[in-house]
Short mmCIF file of C-alpha atoms in Angstrom, two decimals:
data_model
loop_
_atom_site.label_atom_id
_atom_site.label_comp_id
_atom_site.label_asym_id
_atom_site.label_seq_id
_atom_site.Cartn_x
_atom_site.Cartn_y
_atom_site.Cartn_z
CA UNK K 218 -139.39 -13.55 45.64
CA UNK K 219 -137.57 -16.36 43.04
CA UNK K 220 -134.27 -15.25 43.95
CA UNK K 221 -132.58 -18.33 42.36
CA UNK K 222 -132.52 -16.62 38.61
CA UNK K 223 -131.41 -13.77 39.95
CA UNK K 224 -128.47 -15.08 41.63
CA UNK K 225 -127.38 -17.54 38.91
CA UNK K 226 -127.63 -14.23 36.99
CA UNK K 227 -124.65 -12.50 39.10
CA UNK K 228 -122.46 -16.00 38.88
CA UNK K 229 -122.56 -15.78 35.42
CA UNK K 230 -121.40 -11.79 35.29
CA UNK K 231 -118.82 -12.70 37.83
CA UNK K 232 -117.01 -15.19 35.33
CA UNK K 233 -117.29 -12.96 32.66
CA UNK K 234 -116.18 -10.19 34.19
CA UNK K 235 -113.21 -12.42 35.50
CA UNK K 236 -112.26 -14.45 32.13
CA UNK K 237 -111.82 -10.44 30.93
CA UNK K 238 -109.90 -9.36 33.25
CA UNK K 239 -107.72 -12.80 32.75
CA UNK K 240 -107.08 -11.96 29.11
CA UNK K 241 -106.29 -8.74 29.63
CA UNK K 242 -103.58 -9.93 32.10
CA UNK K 243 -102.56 -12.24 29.38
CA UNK K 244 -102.46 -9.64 26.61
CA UNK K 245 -100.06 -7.20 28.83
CA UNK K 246 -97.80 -9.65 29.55
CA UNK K 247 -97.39 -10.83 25.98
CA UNK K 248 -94.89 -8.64 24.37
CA UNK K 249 -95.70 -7.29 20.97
CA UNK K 250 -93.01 -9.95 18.49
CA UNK K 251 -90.80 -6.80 17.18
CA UNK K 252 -91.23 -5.93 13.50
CA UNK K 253 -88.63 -7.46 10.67
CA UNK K 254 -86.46 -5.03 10.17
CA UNK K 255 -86.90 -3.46 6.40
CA UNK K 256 -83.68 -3.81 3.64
CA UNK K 257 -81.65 -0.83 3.90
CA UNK K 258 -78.30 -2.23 1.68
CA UNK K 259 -78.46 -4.62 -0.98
CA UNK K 260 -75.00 -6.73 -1.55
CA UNK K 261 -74.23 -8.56 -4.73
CA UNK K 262 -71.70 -10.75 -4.34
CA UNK K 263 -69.30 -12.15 -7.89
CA UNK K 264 -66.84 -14.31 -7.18
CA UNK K 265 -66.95 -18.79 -6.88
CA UNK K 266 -66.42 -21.32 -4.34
CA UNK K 267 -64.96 -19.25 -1.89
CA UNK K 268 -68.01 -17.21 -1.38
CA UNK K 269 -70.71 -19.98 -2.10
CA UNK K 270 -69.03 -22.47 0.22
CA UNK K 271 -71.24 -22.57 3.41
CA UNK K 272 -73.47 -19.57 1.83
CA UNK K 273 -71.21 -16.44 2.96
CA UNK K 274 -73.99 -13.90 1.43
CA UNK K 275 -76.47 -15.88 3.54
CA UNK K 276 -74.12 -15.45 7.02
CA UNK K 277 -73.69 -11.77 6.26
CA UNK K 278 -77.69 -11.32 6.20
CA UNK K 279 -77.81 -13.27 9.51
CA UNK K 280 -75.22 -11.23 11.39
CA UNK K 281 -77.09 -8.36 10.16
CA UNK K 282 -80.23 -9.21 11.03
CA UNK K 283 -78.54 -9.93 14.68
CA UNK K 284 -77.98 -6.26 14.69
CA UNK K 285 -81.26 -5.12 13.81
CA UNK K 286 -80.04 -4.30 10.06
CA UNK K 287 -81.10 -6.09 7.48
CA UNK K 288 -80.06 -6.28 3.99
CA UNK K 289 -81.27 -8.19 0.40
CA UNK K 290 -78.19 -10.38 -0.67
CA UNK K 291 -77.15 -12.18 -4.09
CA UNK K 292 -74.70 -13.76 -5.52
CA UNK K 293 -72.91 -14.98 -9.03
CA UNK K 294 -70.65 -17.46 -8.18
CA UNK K 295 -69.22 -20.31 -10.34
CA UNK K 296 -66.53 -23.15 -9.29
CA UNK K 297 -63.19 -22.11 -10.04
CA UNK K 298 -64.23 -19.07 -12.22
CA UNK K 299 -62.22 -15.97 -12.08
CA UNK K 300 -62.99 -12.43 -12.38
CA UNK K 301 -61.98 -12.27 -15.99
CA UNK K 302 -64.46 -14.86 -16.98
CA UNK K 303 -67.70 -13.26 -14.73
CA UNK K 304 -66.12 -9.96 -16.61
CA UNK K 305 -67.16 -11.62 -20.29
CA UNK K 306 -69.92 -13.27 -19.10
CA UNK K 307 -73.47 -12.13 -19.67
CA UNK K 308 -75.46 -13.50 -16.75
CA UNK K 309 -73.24 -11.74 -15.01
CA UNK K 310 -73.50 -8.57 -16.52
CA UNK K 311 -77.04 -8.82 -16.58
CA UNK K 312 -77.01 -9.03 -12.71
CA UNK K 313 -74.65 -6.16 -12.09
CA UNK K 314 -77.56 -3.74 -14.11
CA UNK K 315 -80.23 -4.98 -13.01
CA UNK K 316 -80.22 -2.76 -10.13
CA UNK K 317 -78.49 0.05 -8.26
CA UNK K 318 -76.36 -2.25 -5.92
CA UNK K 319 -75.12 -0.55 -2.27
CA UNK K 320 -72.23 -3.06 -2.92
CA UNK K 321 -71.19 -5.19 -5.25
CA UNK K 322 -68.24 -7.47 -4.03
CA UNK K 323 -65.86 -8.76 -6.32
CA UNK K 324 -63.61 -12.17 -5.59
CA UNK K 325 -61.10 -13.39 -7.77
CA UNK K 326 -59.94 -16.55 -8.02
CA UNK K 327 -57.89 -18.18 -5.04
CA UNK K 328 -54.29 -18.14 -6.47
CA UNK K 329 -54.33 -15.70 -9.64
CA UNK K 330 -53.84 -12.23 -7.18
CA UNK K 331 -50.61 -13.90 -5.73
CA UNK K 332 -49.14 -14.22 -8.76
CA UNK K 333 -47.83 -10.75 -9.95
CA UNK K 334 -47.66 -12.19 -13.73
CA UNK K 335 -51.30 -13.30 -13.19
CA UNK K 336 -52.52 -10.72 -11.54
CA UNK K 337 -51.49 -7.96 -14.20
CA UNK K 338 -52.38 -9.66 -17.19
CA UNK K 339 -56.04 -11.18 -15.70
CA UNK K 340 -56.79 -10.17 -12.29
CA UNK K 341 -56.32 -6.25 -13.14
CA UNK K 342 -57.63 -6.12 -16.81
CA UNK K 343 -61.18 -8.12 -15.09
CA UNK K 344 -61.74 -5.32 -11.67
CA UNK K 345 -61.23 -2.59 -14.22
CA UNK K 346 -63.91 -3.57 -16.89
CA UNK K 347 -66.56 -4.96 -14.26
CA UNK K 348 -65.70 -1.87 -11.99
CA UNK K 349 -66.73 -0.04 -15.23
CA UNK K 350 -70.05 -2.04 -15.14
CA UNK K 351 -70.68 -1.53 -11.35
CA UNK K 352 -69.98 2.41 -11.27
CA UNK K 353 -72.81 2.45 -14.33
CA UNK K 354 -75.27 0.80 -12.71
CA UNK K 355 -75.18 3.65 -9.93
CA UNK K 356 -73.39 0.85 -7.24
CA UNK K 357 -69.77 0.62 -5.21
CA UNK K 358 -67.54 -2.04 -5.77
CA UNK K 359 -65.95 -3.96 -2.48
CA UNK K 360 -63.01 -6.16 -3.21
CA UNK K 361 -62.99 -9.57 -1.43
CA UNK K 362 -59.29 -10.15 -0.21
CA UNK K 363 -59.37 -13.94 0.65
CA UNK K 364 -56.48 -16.00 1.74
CA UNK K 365 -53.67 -17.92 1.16
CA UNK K 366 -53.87 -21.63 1.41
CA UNK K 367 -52.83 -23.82 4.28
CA UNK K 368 -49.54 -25.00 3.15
CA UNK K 369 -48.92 -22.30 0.60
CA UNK K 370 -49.20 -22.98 -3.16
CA UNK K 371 -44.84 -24.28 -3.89
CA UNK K 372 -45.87 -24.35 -7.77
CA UNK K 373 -46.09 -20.94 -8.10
CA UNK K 374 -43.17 -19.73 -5.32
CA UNK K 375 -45.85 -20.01 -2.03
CA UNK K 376 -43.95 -22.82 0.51
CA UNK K 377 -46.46 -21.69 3.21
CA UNK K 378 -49.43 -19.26 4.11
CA UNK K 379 -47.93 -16.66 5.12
CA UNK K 380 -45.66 -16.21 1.50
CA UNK K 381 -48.82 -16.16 -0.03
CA UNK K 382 -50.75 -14.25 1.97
CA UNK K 383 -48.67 -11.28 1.56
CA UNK K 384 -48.39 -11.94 -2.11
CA UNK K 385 -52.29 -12.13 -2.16
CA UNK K 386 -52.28 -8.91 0.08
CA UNK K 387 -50.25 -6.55 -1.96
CA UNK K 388 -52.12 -8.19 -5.47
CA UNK K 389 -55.61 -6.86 -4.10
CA UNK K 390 -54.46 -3.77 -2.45
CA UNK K 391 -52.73 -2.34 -5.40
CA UNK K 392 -55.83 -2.48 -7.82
CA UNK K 393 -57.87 -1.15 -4.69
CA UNK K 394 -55.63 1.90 -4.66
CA UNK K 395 -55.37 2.66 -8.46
CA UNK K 396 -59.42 2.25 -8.25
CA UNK K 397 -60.03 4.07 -5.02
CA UNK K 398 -62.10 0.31 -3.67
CA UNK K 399 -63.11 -0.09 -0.73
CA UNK K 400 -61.46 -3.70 0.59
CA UNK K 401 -62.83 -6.64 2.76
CA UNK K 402 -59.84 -7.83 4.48
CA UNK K 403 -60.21 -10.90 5.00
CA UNK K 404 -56.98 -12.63 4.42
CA UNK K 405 -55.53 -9.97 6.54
CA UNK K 406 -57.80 -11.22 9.55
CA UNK K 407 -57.42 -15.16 8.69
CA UNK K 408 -53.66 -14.10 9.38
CA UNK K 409 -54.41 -12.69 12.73
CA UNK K 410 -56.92 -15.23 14.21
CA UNK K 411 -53.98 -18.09 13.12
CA UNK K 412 -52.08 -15.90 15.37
CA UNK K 413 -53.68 -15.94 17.99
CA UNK K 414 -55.28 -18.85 17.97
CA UNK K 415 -53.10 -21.37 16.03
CA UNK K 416 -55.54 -24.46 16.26
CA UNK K 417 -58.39 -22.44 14.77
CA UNK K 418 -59.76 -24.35 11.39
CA UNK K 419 -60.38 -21.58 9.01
CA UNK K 420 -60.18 -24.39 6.31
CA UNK K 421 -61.55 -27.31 4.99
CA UNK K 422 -59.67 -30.90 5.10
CA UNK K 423 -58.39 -29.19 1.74
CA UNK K 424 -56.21 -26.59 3.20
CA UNK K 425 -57.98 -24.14 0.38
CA UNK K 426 -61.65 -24.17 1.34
CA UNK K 427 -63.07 -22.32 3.93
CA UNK K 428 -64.78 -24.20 7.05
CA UNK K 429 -68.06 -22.90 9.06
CA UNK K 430 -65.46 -21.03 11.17
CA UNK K 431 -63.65 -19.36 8.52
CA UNK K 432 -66.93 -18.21 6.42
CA UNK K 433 -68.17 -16.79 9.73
CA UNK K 434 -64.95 -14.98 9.96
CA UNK K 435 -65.08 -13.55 6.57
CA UNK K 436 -68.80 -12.40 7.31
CA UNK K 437 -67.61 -10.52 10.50
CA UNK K 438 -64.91 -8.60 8.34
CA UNK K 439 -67.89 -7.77 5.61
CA UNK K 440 -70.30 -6.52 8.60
CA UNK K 441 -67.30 -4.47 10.12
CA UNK K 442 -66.40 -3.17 6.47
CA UNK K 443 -70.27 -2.29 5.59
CA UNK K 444 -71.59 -0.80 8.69
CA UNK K 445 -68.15 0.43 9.92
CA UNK K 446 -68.65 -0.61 13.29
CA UNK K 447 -67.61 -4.07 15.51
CA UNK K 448 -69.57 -7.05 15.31
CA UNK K 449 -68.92 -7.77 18.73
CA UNK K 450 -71.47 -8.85 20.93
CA UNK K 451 -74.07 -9.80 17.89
CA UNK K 452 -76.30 -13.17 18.98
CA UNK K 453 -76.02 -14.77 15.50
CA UNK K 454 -73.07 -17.74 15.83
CA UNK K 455 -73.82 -20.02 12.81
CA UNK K 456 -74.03 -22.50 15.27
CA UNK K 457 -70.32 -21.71 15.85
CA UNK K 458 -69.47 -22.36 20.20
CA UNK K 459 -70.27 -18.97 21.38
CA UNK K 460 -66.74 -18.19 22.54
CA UNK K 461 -65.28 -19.18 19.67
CA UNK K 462 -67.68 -16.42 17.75
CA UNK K 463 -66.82 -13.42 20.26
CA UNK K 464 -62.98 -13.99 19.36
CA UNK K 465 -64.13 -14.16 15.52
CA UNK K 466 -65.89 -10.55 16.00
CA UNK K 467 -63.52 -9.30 17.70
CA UNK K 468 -60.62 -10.17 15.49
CA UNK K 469 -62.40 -8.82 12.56
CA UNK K 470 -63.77 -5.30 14.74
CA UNK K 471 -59.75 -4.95 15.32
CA UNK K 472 -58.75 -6.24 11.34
CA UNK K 473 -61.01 -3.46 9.90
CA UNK K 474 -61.61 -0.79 12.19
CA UNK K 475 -58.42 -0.31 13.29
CA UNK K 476 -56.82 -0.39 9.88
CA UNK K 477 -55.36 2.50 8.06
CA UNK K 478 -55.63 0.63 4.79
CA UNK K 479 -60.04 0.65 5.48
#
């Protein structure tokens, strides 16, 4: 009997049988990669170098996307432009009705709300016509309250930030209240992390600007605004320390969820 075929016949079965079982192991240990979560909210956001500076729209998607949300953002934003110029301007427009919008945030200029002259004749006039626009195209407008600068603005009556911070304050939450707008407090919450944390840079070396740290702030305050819950405990830091962007999330949790004003 030529048992030599026979047994070189069972070797080879063996292996197979074994390099099977192997990848099987392999495959149940693998975890399936989770799904991308699909767009629920789309966020348009109008404003200028406050909300383009370090990509704020982008930081918002990212904190989302932390959270298992996610959510299509855009944004018109010009240098220096104010509300009353994106309100007579046609790319602008354009954007606002070219689709039903879950938000569309609006972000005047840095100085104009904390002026009351300013704010009636420009600030006011611009909310009301592109709120106009917004509520039209089927979407919700969000007011972006920023903040007041470092050192104030003396030209116009600010000697420090917390003169114009108020000033800014009452400019965006009267319009929000003749409107019925929802607000992203932002400001409000710059005030309170300085409080707590005095050697926090929220700004850039021009005391105007917002640093990496202050645009993650300001996204925090959006994600607590649109979801209406914390952003505490979300993995997505910006590359911010991570302790430094737990006390961001939780400052802006407490800012907008325990708010009467929200």
């Amino acid at each position: 009997m030529n048992w030599k075929p026979q047994h070189k016949r069972l070797l080879v079965a063996r292996r197979l049988i074994c390099q099977v079982l192997v990848i099987g192991l392999v495959m149940g240990c693998t975890s399936t990669p989770k799904p991308e979560p699909k767009p629920t909210l789309s966020i348009l956001f109008i404003g200028n170098s406050y909300t383009y500076q370090n990509n704020l729209p982008q930081i918002l998607a990212e904190l989302a996307k932390s959270g298992g949300q996610a959510i299509v953002v855009d944004m018109v934003a010009e240098g220096g432009w104010k509300l009353l110029q994106h309100a007579t301007s046609a790319s602008t427009l354009y954007k606002i009705g070219q689709q039903k919008w879950t938000f569309v945030v609006l972000q005047e200029q840095s100085v104009v709300p904390s002026v009351e002259a300013n704010r009636t004749q420009e600030m006011y006039p611009a909310v009301r016509l592109l709120d106009d626009q917004i509520q039209q195209a089927g979407s919700r407008t969000l007011l972006f309250m920023t903040w007041g600068r470092r050192d104030g603005f003396a030209e116009v009556g600010h000697p420090n930030f917390a003169t114009m911070q108020s000033q800014l304050q009452a400019g965006y939450l009267k319009i929000a209240k003749e409107r019925n707008l929802l607000v992203a407090p932002v400001g409000m919450a710059w005030q309170t992390a300085l409080t707590q944390q005095p050697n926090l840079q929220l700004w850039e070396s021009d005391g105007s600007h917002p640093s990496l740290t202050g645009s993650y702030l300001a996204a925090c305050v959006f994600y607590a605004v649109i979801y209406r819950k914390s952003p505490e405990g979300l993995d997505y830091t910006a590359g911010l320390p991570q302790d430094t962007a737990q006390a961001l999330q939780a400052i802006a949790a407490t800012t907008v969820l325990n708010n009467s004003e929200q």
